[in-house]
Tab-separated table of C-alpha atoms in Angstrom:
chain	number	residue	atom	x	y	z
A	1	MET	CA	0.000	0.000	0.000
A	2	ARG	CA	1.356	3.424	-0.897
A	3	ARG	CA	-0.202	6.156	1.165
A	4	THR	CA	-0.531	9.358	-0.768
A	5	THR	CA	-2.658	11.407	1.594
A	6	ARG	CA	-0.937	14.194	3.422
A	7	GLN	CA	-0.307	13.492	7.087
A	8	SER	CA	-0.971	16.071	9.752
A	9	GLY	CA	2.018	17.752	11.307
A	10	LEU	CA	1.304	16.029	14.606
A	11	TRP	CA	1.325	12.509	13.247
A	12	ARG	CA	4.416	13.137	11.205
A	13	THR	CA	6.358	13.285	14.424
A	14	ILE	CA	4.598	10.554	16.353
A	15	ARG	CA	5.509	6.951	15.949
A	16	VAL	CA	4.127	4.220	18.130
A	17	MET	CA	5.459	0.768	18.854
A	18	ALA	CA	2.643	-1.604	19.740
A	19	PHE	CA	2.613	-5.161	20.946
A	20	LEU	CA	-0.293	-7.347	19.992
A	21	VAL	CA	-1.777	-10.456	21.481
A	22	ALA	CA	-3.472	-12.445	18.761
A	23	TYR	CA	-6.722	-14.126	19.705
A	24	THR	CA	-6.024	-16.958	17.345
A	25	MET	CA	-2.288	-17.131	17.817
A	26	PRO	CA	-1.513	-20.716	18.809
A	27	LEU	CA	0.995	-20.348	21.615
A	28	ALA	CA	3.157	-23.387	21.279
A	29	CYS	CA	3.126	-24.096	24.969
A	30	GLY	CA	-0.376	-23.161	25.993
A	31	SER	CA	-2.138	-19.853	25.793
A	32	SER	CA	-2.068	-16.617	27.677
A	33	SER	CA	-4.208	-13.550	27.589
A	34	PRO	CA	-2.412	-10.663	29.222
A	35	THR	CA	-4.622	-7.758	30.136
A	36	ALA	CA	-4.327	-4.409	28.504
A	37	PRO	CA	-2.701	-1.561	30.426
A	38	ASN	CA	-4.727	1.164	32.087
A	39	PRO	CA	-6.441	3.677	29.839
A	40	PRO	CA	-4.193	6.591	29.043
A	41	SER	CA	-4.483	9.709	31.136
A	42	ALA	CA	-2.213	12.074	29.254
A	43	PRO	CA	-2.896	13.461	25.791
A	44	PRO	CA	-0.300	12.946	23.079
A	45	SER	CA	2.663	15.242	23.313
A	46	THR	CA	3.077	17.601	20.413
A	47	THR	CA	6.612	18.645	21.244
A	48	THR	CA	9.374	17.568	18.944
A	49	PRO	CA	12.016	15.698	20.922
A	50	SER	CA	15.545	16.959	20.690
A	51	LEU	CA	18.973	15.789	21.699
A	52	PRO	CA	19.687	16.282	25.410
A	53	ALA	CA	22.227	18.579	27.006
A	54	THR	CA	23.591	15.789	29.217
A	55	PHE	CA	24.666	12.195	28.733
A	56	THR	CA	21.879	10.699	30.863
A	57	GLY	CA	19.735	8.404	28.751
A	58	VAL	CA	19.976	5.500	26.336
A	59	TRP	CA	22.283	5.888	23.337
A	60	ARG	CA	22.258	3.464	20.409
A	61	ALA	CA	25.579	4.087	18.782
A	62	ASN	CA	27.361	3.191	15.577
A	63	ALA	CA	31.110	2.838	15.484
A	64	LYS	CA	33.736	1.852	12.981
A	65	ALA	CA	36.513	-0.482	14.030
A	66	VAL	CA	39.792	0.976	12.862
A	67	THR	CA	42.340	-1.517	14.083
A	68	CYS	CA	42.236	-4.869	15.714
A	69	THR	CA	45.006	-7.084	16.982
A	70	LEU	CA	45.152	-10.680	18.046
A	71	ARG	CA	47.853	-12.411	19.992
A	72	ILE	CA	47.688	-15.353	17.622
A	73	PRO	CA	47.903	-15.145	13.819
A	74	ALA	CA	44.305	-15.094	12.634
A	75	PRO	CA	42.053	-12.920	10.512
A	76	CYS	CA	41.122	-9.738	12.331
A	77	GLU	CA	38.792	-7.518	10.360
A	78	PRO	CA	39.472	-3.817	10.632
A	79	GLU	CA	37.161	-1.273	9.010
A	80	ARG	CA	33.967	-2.981	10.079
A	81	SER	CA	30.899	-1.486	11.660
A	82	LEU	CA	29.956	-2.016	15.273
A	83	THR	CA	26.805	-1.121	17.122
A	84	PHE	CA	26.417	-0.800	20.867
A	85	VAL	CA	24.011	0.595	23.435
A	86	LEU	CA	25.200	2.918	26.190
A	87	ARG	CA	22.811	3.500	29.103
A	88	VAL	CA	23.887	6.352	31.320
A	89	THR	CA	22.669	7.780	34.602
A	90	ALA	CA	24.264	10.247	37.010
A	91	GLY	CA	26.304	8.720	39.834
A	92	GLY	CA	29.709	7.545	40.939
A	93	PRO	CA	32.506	9.821	39.757
A	94	GLY	CA	30.056	11.512	37.408
A	95	TYR	CA	28.156	8.832	35.516
A	96	LEU	CA	27.205	5.187	35.944
A	97	GLY	CA	25.949	3.041	33.144
A	98	THR	CA	26.111	-0.036	31.014
A	99	PHE	CA	27.722	-0.800	27.698
A	100	GLU	CA	25.883	-3.476	25.701
A	101	ILE	CA	27.390	-5.200	22.698
A	102	GLU	CA	26.750	-8.445	20.835
A	103	GLU	CA	29.589	-8.364	18.336
A	104	GLY	CA	31.285	-11.715	17.949
A	105	LEU	CA	29.820	-13.245	21.080
A	106	SER	CA	27.243	-15.974	21.490
A	107	LEU	CA	25.374	-13.979	24.108
A	108	PRO	CA	25.020	-10.225	24.387
A	109	VAL	CA	27.381	-8.723	26.920
A	110	VAL	CA	26.414	-6.002	29.328
A	111	ILE	CA	29.356	-4.272	30.944
A	112	SER	CA	28.897	-1.964	33.906
A	113	VAL	CA	30.843	1.212	33.245
A	114	ILE	CA	31.712	4.328	35.163
A	115	GLY	CA	32.118	7.671	33.462
A	116	GLU	CA	34.182	10.680	34.375
A	117	SER	CA	33.811	14.106	32.817
A	118	GLN	CA	36.857	15.486	31.048
A	119	PRO	CA	37.921	19.145	30.847
A	120	ASP	CA	36.803	19.399	27.218
A	121	GLY	CA	33.272	18.256	28.035
A	122	SER	CA	33.682	14.684	26.898
A	123	VAL	CA	33.154	11.713	29.214
A	124	LEU	CA	35.521	8.786	29.611
A	125	PHE	CA	33.749	5.481	30.308
A	126	MET	CA	35.526	2.312	31.441
A	127	GLY	CA	34.493	-1.095	32.730
A	128	ALA	CA	35.020	-4.843	32.478
A	129	HIS	CA	32.832	-7.888	32.662
A	130	GLY	CA	33.652	-11.559	33.079
A	131	VAL	CA	31.118	-13.523	31.054
A	132	SER	CA	32.457	-16.843	32.284
A	133	ARG	CA	35.712	-18.318	33.519
A	134	ASP	CA	37.168	-18.189	29.997
A	135	VAL	CA	35.481	-15.132	28.552
A	136	MET	CA	36.072	-11.519	29.522
A	137	VAL	CA	35.110	-8.328	27.759
A	138	ALA	CA	36.392	-4.910	28.777
A	139	VAL	CA	35.741	-1.348	27.734
A	140	GLN	CA	39.298	-0.120	28.047
A	141	ARG	CA	38.325	3.316	26.842
A	142	LEU	CA	35.158	4.894	25.567
A	143	LEU	CA	35.654	8.621	25.189
A	144	VAL	CA	32.545	10.321	23.846
A	145	LYS	CA	31.171	13.812	23.624
A	146	LEU	CA	27.772	15.205	22.729
A	147	ASP	CA	27.606	16.095	19.063
A	148	GLY	CA	24.779	18.133	17.608
A	149	ALA	CA	25.163	16.601	14.157
A	150	ALA	CA	25.868	13.004	15.126
A	151	GLY	CA	24.432	12.576	18.621
A	152	LEU	CA	27.652	11.184	20.031
A	153	SER	CA	31.168	11.102	18.644
A	154	GLY	CA	34.465	9.894	20.013
A	155	ASP	CA	36.710	6.876	20.099
A	156	MET	CA	36.848	3.550	21.838
A	157	GLU	CA	39.019	0.577	22.667
A	158	LEU	CA	37.584	-2.843	23.475
A	159	ARG	CA	39.385	-5.897	24.796
A	160	GLN	CA	37.978	-9.394	24.459
A	161	LEU	CA	39.535	-12.450	26.025
A	162	VAL	CA	38.024	-15.714	24.826
A	163	THR	CA	39.625	-18.976	25.970
A	164	GLY	CA	43.127	-17.577	25.922
A	165	THR	CA	42.788	-15.523	22.752
A	166	GLU	CA	42.961	-11.804	23.303
A	167	ARG	CA	41.522	-9.380	20.794
A	168	ARG	CA	41.911	-5.642	21.023
A	169	THR	CA	39.786	-3.380	18.860
A	170	THR	CA	40.081	0.352	18.517
A	171	GLY	CA	37.436	2.320	16.746
A	172	THR	CA	35.702	5.583	16.107
A	173	VAL	CA	32.258	6.370	17.475
A	174	LEU	CA	30.433	7.796	14.485
A	175	SER	CA	26.923	8.619	15.671
A	176	ALA	CA	24.132	7.677	18.059
A	177	SER	CA	20.400	8.035	18.499
A	178	TYR	CA	18.976	8.906	21.896
A	179	GLN	CA	16.115	7.801	24.108
A	180	PRO	CA	15.343	9.237	27.537
A	181	MET	CA	15.728	6.901	30.493
A	182	LEU	CA	12.393	5.705	31.829
A	183	PRO	CA	11.697	6.613	35.458
A	184	GLN	CA	12.599	3.813	37.843
A	185	SER	CA	10.142	4.232	40.682
A	186	GLY	CA	6.545	3.243	40.058
A	187	THR	CA	7.358	2.480	36.464
A	188	ASN	CA	5.083	0.599	34.165
A	189	LEU	CA	6.785	-2.660	33.250
A	190	SER	CA	4.684	-3.191	30.134
A	191	GLY	CA	6.877	-4.120	27.255
A	192	THR	CA	9.330	-6.680	26.028
A	193	TRP	CA	12.452	-7.496	27.995
A	194	SER	CA	15.415	-9.671	27.106
A	195	GLY	CA	18.644	-10.671	28.747
A	196	VAL	CA	20.619	-13.376	30.440
A	197	SER	CA	20.254	-15.580	33.509
A	198	VAL	CA	22.564	-18.202	34.945
A	199	ILE	CA	21.652	-21.610	36.358
A	200	ARG	CA	22.403	-21.703	40.092
A	201	ALA	CA	20.903	-25.129	40.813
A	202	CYS	CA	19.558	-28.034	38.789
A	203	SER	CA	17.828	-31.158	40.053
A	204	GLY	CA	16.601	-34.173	38.124
A	205	TYR	CA	17.827	-34.566	34.558
A	206	CYS	CA	20.702	-32.105	34.176
A	207	PRO	CA	22.791	-32.707	31.034
A	208	ALA	CA	25.840	-30.572	30.271
A	209	TYR	CA	23.879	-27.649	28.849
A	210	ARG	CA	21.736	-27.498	31.951
A	211	THR	CA	24.340	-27.547	34.705
A	212	VAL	CA	25.192	-24.941	37.303
A	213	GLY	CA	26.893	-21.941	35.752
A	214	GLN	CA	25.359	-22.307	32.296
A	215	GLN	CA	23.800	-19.169	30.903
A	216	VAL	CA	20.196	-19.039	29.733
A	217	ARG	CA	18.785	-16.370	27.448
A	218	VAL	CA	15.476	-14.980	28.733
A	219	SER	CA	12.715	-13.054	26.979
A	220	LEU	CA	9.679	-11.619	28.762
A	221	THR	CA	6.574	-9.944	27.430
A	222	ILE	CA	4.766	-8.131	30.223
A	223	GLY	CA	1.366	-6.471	30.278
A	224	GLN	CA	0.485	-4.356	33.318
A	225	SER	CA	-2.835	-3.122	34.633
A	226	GLY	CA	-2.365	-1.246	37.899
A	227	THR	CA	-0.211	-3.533	40.020
A	228	ALA	CA	-1.366	-6.664	38.190
A	229	LEU	CA	1.053	-8.198	35.727
A	230	ASN	CA	0.727	-10.949	33.175
A	231	GLY	CA	2.419	-12.054	30.036
A	232	GLN	CA	4.691	-14.773	28.778
A	233	MET	CA	8.262	-15.994	29.055
A	234	GLN	CA	10.690	-17.680	26.725
A	235	LEU	CA	13.898	-19.458	27.732
A	236	SER	CA	16.688	-20.628	25.459
A	237	ILE	CA	16.814	-23.953	27.294
A	238	PHE	CA	13.268	-24.896	26.342
A	239	SER	CA	13.422	-27.932	24.118
A	240	CYS	CA	10.296	-26.856	22.276
A	241	SER	CA	11.814	-24.472	19.812
A	242	GLY	CA	10.715	-20.969	20.651
A	243	CYS	CA	7.603	-21.668	22.704
A	244	TRP	CA	6.323	-19.290	25.390
A	245	VAL	CA	5.082	-19.958	28.918
A	246	PRO	CA	2.335	-17.781	30.388
A	247	PHE	CA	2.536	-16.111	33.789
A	248	SER	CA	0.683	-13.661	36.013
A	249	GLY	CA	1.627	-11.774	39.151
A	250	SER	CA	1.889	-8.385	40.728
A	251	MET	CA	4.115	-5.393	41.328
A	252	SER	CA	4.537	-4.145	44.879
A	253	ASP	CA	7.114	-1.757	46.325
A	254	ASP	CA	9.075	-1.885	43.075
A	255	ARG	CA	9.301	-5.686	43.261
A	256	LEU	CA	7.562	-7.967	40.855
A	257	THR	CA	6.398	-11.466	41.730
A	258	LEU	CA	5.299	-13.800	38.958
A	259	SER	CA	4.250	-17.421	38.595
A	260	GLY	CA	2.495	-19.481	35.988
A	261	PRO	CA	0.293	-22.529	35.638
A	262	MET	CA	1.782	-25.821	34.563
A	263	ILE	CA	0.968	-26.210	30.917
A	264	SER	CA	1.076	-29.336	28.818
A	265	ARG	CA	2.329	-29.626	25.322
A	266	ASP	CA	1.312	-32.463	23.046
A	267	SER	CA	4.609	-33.461	21.544
A	268	PRO	CA	6.469	-36.738	21.009
A	269	SER	CA	9.729	-35.198	22.210
A	270	GLY	CA	11.154	-32.318	24.164
A	271	ASP	CA	9.530	-30.492	27.047
A	272	ARG	CA	5.994	-31.833	27.490
A	273	THR	CA	5.037	-29.901	30.600
A	274	LEU	CA	6.388	-26.443	31.339
A	275	HIS	CA	6.022	-24.601	34.594
A	276	LEU	CA	7.332	-21.237	35.714
A	277	GLU	CA	7.029	-21.900	39.446
A	278	SER	CA	8.121	-18.437	40.494
A	279	LEU	CA	9.929	-15.310	39.371
A	280	GLU	CA	10.938	-12.449	41.613
A	281	GLY	CA	12.693	-9.331	40.486
A	282	SER	CA	13.279	-5.640	40.806
A	283	LEU	CA	14.797	-2.824	38.813
A	284	ASP	CA	18.415	-1.922	39.365
A	285	TYR	CA	19.968	1.524	39.193
A	286	ILE	CA	20.015	1.475	35.416
A	287	SER	CA	16.425	0.215	35.073
A	288	ARG	CA	17.329	-3.370	34.274
A	289	LEU	CA	15.332	-6.245	35.733
A	290	VAL	CA	17.345	-8.464	38.073
A	291	GLY	CA	16.194	-11.303	40.315
A	292	SER	CA	15.627	-15.039	40.128
A	293	PHE	CA	13.201	-17.647	38.856
A	294	VAL	CA	12.419	-21.343	39.208
A	295	TYR	CA	11.397	-23.358	36.187
A	296	ALA	CA	10.426	-27.042	36.028
A	297	ALA	CA	9.554	-29.374	33.167
A	298	ASP	CA	8.826	-32.946	32.232
A	299	SER	CA	10.603	-33.882	29.074
A	300	ARG	CA	10.805	-36.748	26.591
A	301	ILE	CA	14.325	-37.613	25.432
A	302	ALA	CA	15.663	-40.032	22.837
A	303	ILE	CA	17.590	-42.257	25.224
A	304	SER	CA	16.653	-44.281	28.256
A	305	PRO	CA	14.934	-43.492	30.604
A	306	PHE	CA	13.079	-41.422	27.937
A	307	ASN	CA	10.740	-39.645	30.373
A	308	VAL	CA	12.683	-37.255	32.588
A	309	SER	CA	12.021	-34.263	34.807
A	310	TYR	CA	14.174	-31.336	35.771
A	311	ARG	CA	13.929	-28.235	37.933
A	312	LEU	CA	16.138	-25.189	37.551
A	313	GLU	CA	16.846	-22.328	39.911
A	314	CYS	CA	18.229	-19.395	37.943
A	315	GLU	CA	19.567	-15.979	38.788
A	316	ILE	CA	18.558	-13.223	36.385
A	317	LEU	CA	21.759	-11.328	35.688
A	318	TRP	CA	19.958	-8.646	33.724
A	319	LEU	CA	16.957	-8.105	31.529
A	320	LYS	CA	16.900	-4.922	29.499
A	321	ARG	CA	13.865	-3.319	27.983
A	322	ASP	CA	13.925	-3.928	24.226
B	1	MET	CA	-11.008	4.885	14.433
B	2	THR	CA	-10.378	2.189	11.882
B	3	LEU	CA	-7.300	2.076	9.705
B	4	ALA	CA	-7.028	-0.403	6.884
B	5	GLY	CA	-4.399	-1.170	4.325
B	6	SER	CA	-2.924	-3.816	2.147
B	7	SER	CA	0.313	-4.765	0.489
B	8	PRO	CA	-0.469	-6.665	-2.698
B	9	SER	CA	3.176	-7.498	-3.278
B	10	ARG	CA	3.386	-9.129	0.155
B	11	ASN	CA	-0.156	-10.577	0.140
B	12	VAL	CA	-1.008	-8.873	3.417
B	13	ASP	CA	-4.219	-7.112	4.460
B	14	VAL	CA	-4.393	-5.276	7.782
B	15	GLN	CA	-7.173	-3.589	9.702
B	16	LEU	CA	-6.434	-1.686	12.891
B	17	THR	CA	-9.321	-0.591	15.116
B	18	LEU	CA	-8.308	1.919	17.777
B	19	THR	CA	-10.675	2.566	20.651
B	20	ASP	CA	-8.436	4.925	22.584
B	21	ILE	CA	-5.515	7.030	21.440
B	22	GLY	CA	-3.418	8.875	23.956
B	23	ALA	CA	-0.174	8.194	25.711
B	24	THR	CA	-0.798	4.613	24.625
B	25	LEU	CA	-3.170	2.839	22.255
B	26	GLN	CA	-6.009	0.457	22.850
B	27	GLY	CA	-7.803	-1.521	20.245
B	28	THR	CA	-7.593	-4.548	18.025
B	29	VAL	CA	-5.854	-5.683	14.891
B	30	HIS	CA	-7.018	-8.020	12.161
B	31	TYR	CA	-4.758	-9.189	9.408
B	32	SER	CA	-4.538	-11.865	6.773
B	33	VAL	CA	-1.450	-13.203	5.084
B	34	LEU	CA	-1.372	-15.384	2.022
B	35	GLY	CA	1.639	-17.626	2.384
B	36	THR	CA	2.921	-20.821	0.883
B	37	ASP	CA	0.696	-22.831	3.238
B	38	GLY	CA	-2.437	-20.873	2.394
B	39	GLN	CA	-4.177	-17.912	3.923
B	40	VAL	CA	-3.663	-17.174	7.613
B	41	VAL	CA	-6.082	-14.816	9.365
B	42	LYS	CA	-5.368	-13.494	12.827
B	43	ASP	CA	-7.145	-11.216	15.240
B	44	GLY	CA	-5.433	-9.677	18.203
B	45	ARG	CA	-5.749	-7.102	20.934
B	46	ILE	CA	-3.186	-4.421	21.596
B	47	LEU	CA	-1.462	-5.436	24.799
B	48	PHE	CA	0.649	-2.334	25.167
B	49	ALA	CA	1.918	0.465	23.014
B	50	SER	CA	4.393	3.211	23.656
B	51	ARG	CA	5.254	6.325	21.780
B	52	ASP	CA	8.653	6.036	20.145
B	53	SER	CA	10.730	8.652	21.920
B	54	THR	CA	13.929	8.087	19.976
B	55	VAL	CA	15.746	11.249	18.982
B	56	TYR	CA	17.711	10.861	15.770
B	57	PRO	CA	20.441	13.416	15.205
B	58	SER	CA	20.096	13.062	11.440
B	59	ARG	CA	17.588	11.995	8.803
B	60	PHE	CA	18.818	8.458	8.210
B	61	GLU	CA	20.492	7.544	11.508
B	62	GLY	CA	19.346	4.180	12.837
B	63	GLN	CA	18.028	0.845	11.690
B	64	TRP	CA	15.774	0.391	8.660
B	65	VAL	CA	13.852	-2.797	7.990
B	66	GLY	CA	11.756	-3.969	5.072
B	67	PHE	CA	11.772	-5.633	1.694
B	68	VAL	CA	13.600	-5.205	-1.565
B	69	THR	CA	12.070	-6.587	-4.736
B	70	ARG	CA	14.565	-7.773	-7.324
B	71	THR	CA	13.097	-6.465	-10.539
B	72	GLN	CA	15.742	-7.509	-13.027
B	73	CYS	CA	18.597	-9.962	-13.105
B	74	SER	CA	20.927	-11.320	-15.752
B	75	GLY	CA	23.593	-13.952	-15.489
B	76	ASP	CA	23.596	-16.736	-12.905
B	77	CYS	CA	20.449	-15.623	-11.131
B	78	SER	CA	19.365	-18.863	-9.529
B	79	GLU	CA	18.536	-18.910	-5.848
B	80	GLY	CA	21.632	-19.062	-3.688
B	81	ASN	CA	23.827	-17.091	-6.044
B	82	ASP	CA	22.653	-13.633	-4.993
B	83	PRO	CA	24.829	-12.325	-2.142
B	84	VAL	CA	22.848	-9.088	-1.774
B	85	LEU	CA	19.156	-9.974	-1.779
B	86	GLN	CA	19.131	-13.502	-0.496
B	87	SER	CA	15.633	-13.556	0.980
B	88	GLY	CA	14.116	-10.292	-0.135
B	89	GLY	CA	14.157	-8.997	3.428
B	90	VAL	CA	16.597	-6.221	4.228
B	91	ARG	CA	17.871	-4.847	7.515
B	92	VAL	CA	20.375	-2.035	7.325
B	93	VAL	CA	21.910	0.227	9.961
B	94	PHE	CA	22.875	3.743	8.887
B	95	SER	CA	25.237	6.074	10.664
B	96	GLN	CA	25.019	9.695	9.533
B	97	SER	CA	26.888	12.804	10.545
B	98	GLY	CA	26.077	15.799	8.393
B	99	GLY	CA	26.219	14.769	4.759
B	100	VAL	CA	28.411	11.741	5.382
B	101	ILE	CA	26.647	8.418	5.761
B	102	SER	CA	27.779	4.831	6.179
B	103	GLY	CA	25.853	1.665	6.683
B	104	ARG	CA	25.941	-2.048	7.119
B	105	MET	CA	23.471	-4.542	5.769
B	106	MET	CA	22.794	-7.514	7.990
B	107	ASN	CA	24.519	-9.798	5.499
B	108	GLY	CA	27.718	-7.908	6.312
B	109	ILE	CA	27.939	-5.638	3.265
B	110	GLU	CA	29.432	-2.292	4.258
B	111	LEU	CA	28.232	0.877	2.516
B	112	THR	CA	29.489	4.453	2.369
B	113	GLY	CA	28.037	7.524	0.727
B	114	THR	CA	26.356	10.866	1.072
B	115	ALA	CA	23.021	12.168	2.314
B	116	ASN	CA	21.317	15.382	1.434
B	117	GLY	CA	18.012	16.230	3.054
B	118	ASN	CA	15.636	13.329	2.466
B	119	THR	CA	17.813	11.578	-0.108
B	120	LEU	CA	20.811	9.332	0.147
B	121	HIS	CA	23.224	7.554	-2.105
B	122	LEU	CA	25.545	4.803	-0.969
B	123	SER	CA	27.818	2.325	-2.642
B	124	SER	CA	29.916	-0.667	-1.793
B	125	ARG	CA	32.778	-2.307	-3.588
B	126	ILE	CA	34.551	-5.598	-3.050
B	127	ALA	CA	37.419	-6.549	-5.333
B	128	LEU	CA	39.225	-9.715	-4.419
B	129	ASP	CA	41.580	-11.329	-6.889
B	130	PRO	CA	43.244	-14.736	-6.729
B	131	PRO	CA	44.731	-16.151	-4.594
B	132	VAL	CA	42.467	-14.457	-2.022
B	133	CYS	CA	39.513	-15.139	-4.284
B	134	GLN	CA	39.318	-18.896	-4.525
B	135	ARG	CA	36.751	-21.612	-4.112
B	136	PRO	CA	36.287	-21.955	-0.350
B	137	TRP	CA	36.122	-25.374	1.264
B	138	ASP	CA	33.035	-24.403	3.242
B	139	GLY	CA	30.377	-22.077	1.881
B	140	GLY	CA	30.502	-19.308	-0.648
B	141	MET	CA	32.639	-16.266	-1.299
B	142	THR	CA	31.862	-12.922	-2.896
B	143	CYS	CA	34.950	-11.842	-4.841
B	144	GLN	CA	33.586	-8.942	-6.870
B	145	LEU	CA	30.795	-6.623	-5.837
B	146	GLU	CA	29.793	-3.222	-7.084
B	147	LEU	CA	26.628	-2.081	-5.373
B	148	SER	CA	24.785	1.212	-5.491
B	149	VAL	CA	21.808	2.267	-3.350
B	150	SER	CA	19.779	5.412	-3.928
B	151	GLY	CA	16.733	6.349	-1.943
B	152	SER	CA	14.614	8.947	-0.273
B	153	ALA	CA	12.633	8.969	2.970
B	154	ASP	CA	9.015	10.102	3.133
B	155	THR	CA	7.100	11.802	5.924
B	156	LEU	CA	6.228	8.463	7.518
B	157	ASP	CA	9.879	7.474	7.776
B	158	ARG	CA	9.710	5.016	4.910
B	159	LEU	CA	12.683	4.608	2.633
B	160	HIS	CA	11.978	4.157	-1.076
B	161	GLY	CA	14.523	3.813	-3.815
B	162	SER	CA	16.552	1.416	-5.863
B	163	VAL	CA	19.534	-0.880	-5.602
B	164	THR	CA	21.795	-1.890	-8.463
B	165	TYR	CA	24.611	-4.372	-8.187
B	166	ARG	CA	27.034	-6.605	-10.005
B	167	ALA	CA	28.384	-9.591	-8.135
B	168	ALA	CA	30.681	-12.502	-8.858
B	169	GLY	CA	32.281	-15.227	-6.810
B	170	PHE	CA	31.536	-18.737	-5.627
B	171	ASN	CA	28.120	-19.821	-4.381
B	172	HIS	CA	27.531	-21.971	-1.308
B	173	ASN	CA	28.149	-25.093	-3.404
B	174	GLY	CA	31.510	-23.760	-4.499
B	175	ARG	CA	30.368	-23.083	-8.071
B	176	PRO	CA	31.440	-19.826	-9.736
B	177	TYR	CA	28.717	-17.328	-10.545
B	178	ALA	CA	28.320	-13.815	-11.927
B	179	LEU	CA	25.182	-11.702	-12.073
B	180	ASN	CA	23.866	-8.205	-12.638
B	181	ALA	CA	20.676	-7.165	-10.874
B	182	THR	CA	18.480	-4.250	-9.908
B	183	GLY	CA	15.801	-3.958	-7.265
B	184	THR	CA	13.453	-1.521	-5.572
B	185	LEU	CA	13.294	-0.635	-1.889
B	186	ASP	CA	9.666	-1.269	-0.921
B	187	GLY	CA	9.374	1.339	1.806
B	188	LEU	CA	11.848	0.263	4.448
B	189	ALA	CA	10.631	1.374	7.874
B	190	ARG	CA	12.801	2.958	10.524
B	191	TRP	CA	12.992	0.525	13.387
B	192	PRO	CA	13.827	1.867	16.864
C-alpha cells in the first residue's frame, strides 16, 4: 500500500510501537491472555524531541573499528561497523551506566561502566565484565562527547579475552540516536524485555547444557494493569523451539512477583510440561530487571529413561527493555 | 477509528481498530497473510503500546527494515547465487553525521556515501583477486561486488529507492557465478 494522503504535522512526528496479542495465535506451549494496560491519562505530546544537554539516557551508537590485533595469527577484520548501546545515569565519579554489545559473542554482553567528565566536556567510560571463567570483555576506553550533528562522537578501545585468545579493537564512534531513560520508581513494566540468567541449581535430569553456571537467554513480554502483571516468558533452554510460557503476578514496592500454571504440550519429544514456578525481580539503578526464577519441566528424550524431569533455579543477571 | 491497508506485493491485508488514542493505544488488529501454506487470518488485541521517543540526530540515523524486490537480473540468477538480496528482506543500519553516511546490511555488506536532506546515495565495492579469491572449502565467497543504493525517505519514515549491483564469486556449493541485478526498496521502515 502506498499512502498518498498528506499526514498532519502532529502525526508526522509521532511513531508508536505496539505489541499485539493475537486471539487466534496458537501459543506453542499453551495460551495466555495478558490484560491491557490502564487507559491513558495524558494526551499525546506535540513537542518535537531533541537531543539532550547531558549524557543521561539510552544511546544506540554506531562505530567503525579501525584496528584490531590478536595475539595469535588469525584474521582480524578492521574497518567494520559495530553497534552498541550505552545507558547512562548520574552517579559515581560523574556517571554510571552499562555498555551493551553483541559483536562476535554468542550472548550479548552487558558491561557496567563508570564515566568521568573530562575538561573538554567529553566523558571517559571504562568497565570490564567476566562472562564466564574463559570469557572476559572490557571497555578499556570509551571517550565520547555530545555532538549536535551526530548525537555522540568519540573513540573507543575494546578488549575481548576468549579462551586464551585476546583481541583488542580500537574504533571511532560515528553517531548515536537517543532515548530518555524511563523513570525507575513506580514504572510501568509493560513491554518486552530480554537478557541473560545463569543456572544456580539443577535437580533431576541435568545434562551438560543445563548444569550450574550455564547461561540461559530470557525473553519476557509483560502487560500491566495497575499492580497486576501478566504475560509470557521464553527461555533458550526450552526444548520446544521458541515456545512461550504464560505467567501472572503483581508489582509491589518496586518488586515484581510472577508465577504461571503448569501447561502441557502435546509433543512426542522435548519439554511436554512447562512450569514457571516463580519469578521475583526488581529494577536496578540502570532500570534493568534483576532477580531469580524457578522453572520445572517434564521432558521426553531419545535415550533411556526417555521420560525425565528437571527443575532449575536461575539468577537473572539482567533483563533490558527492548 | 479504523485504519485499513494492504500490500499486494506481500499478500497482506491489515485492519487496525483503535478505541483509545493517547499516551498509549487500545484496540484490536485483524490481518490476513497469504503464504505458501495458504491464507492465515489473525485477530489480536493491543497489549501495550508506547510512543517512540527516539531522537535521531540526522535523517537516516538508525536501523531500517523492510523488503527489496529484485526487478531484473541477468547472469547466474538462480537462488543461492545472490549475495545481496538472499531472501528479499533487508535490515540495514545507517550512521550519519552531516552529509556523510555509512551503513551495514545484515549480510555484512558495508556501505558508504552521502546524504542530502531526504535523499541518500551509498555504494559498496569488493574486489578480491586470486589467490584471495578462490573456491572456499566451506560455503561461498563474494569476490567482486559493485553495489549502489539510492533512496529517499518520506514523511512516515519510509525509505523508497533502488539498488543496483554486479556480483561474482563462488556460491555456497563452491560453483562460480556472476550476475547483474536491480531492485526496488519497498518502503523500508525505521525501526527503533
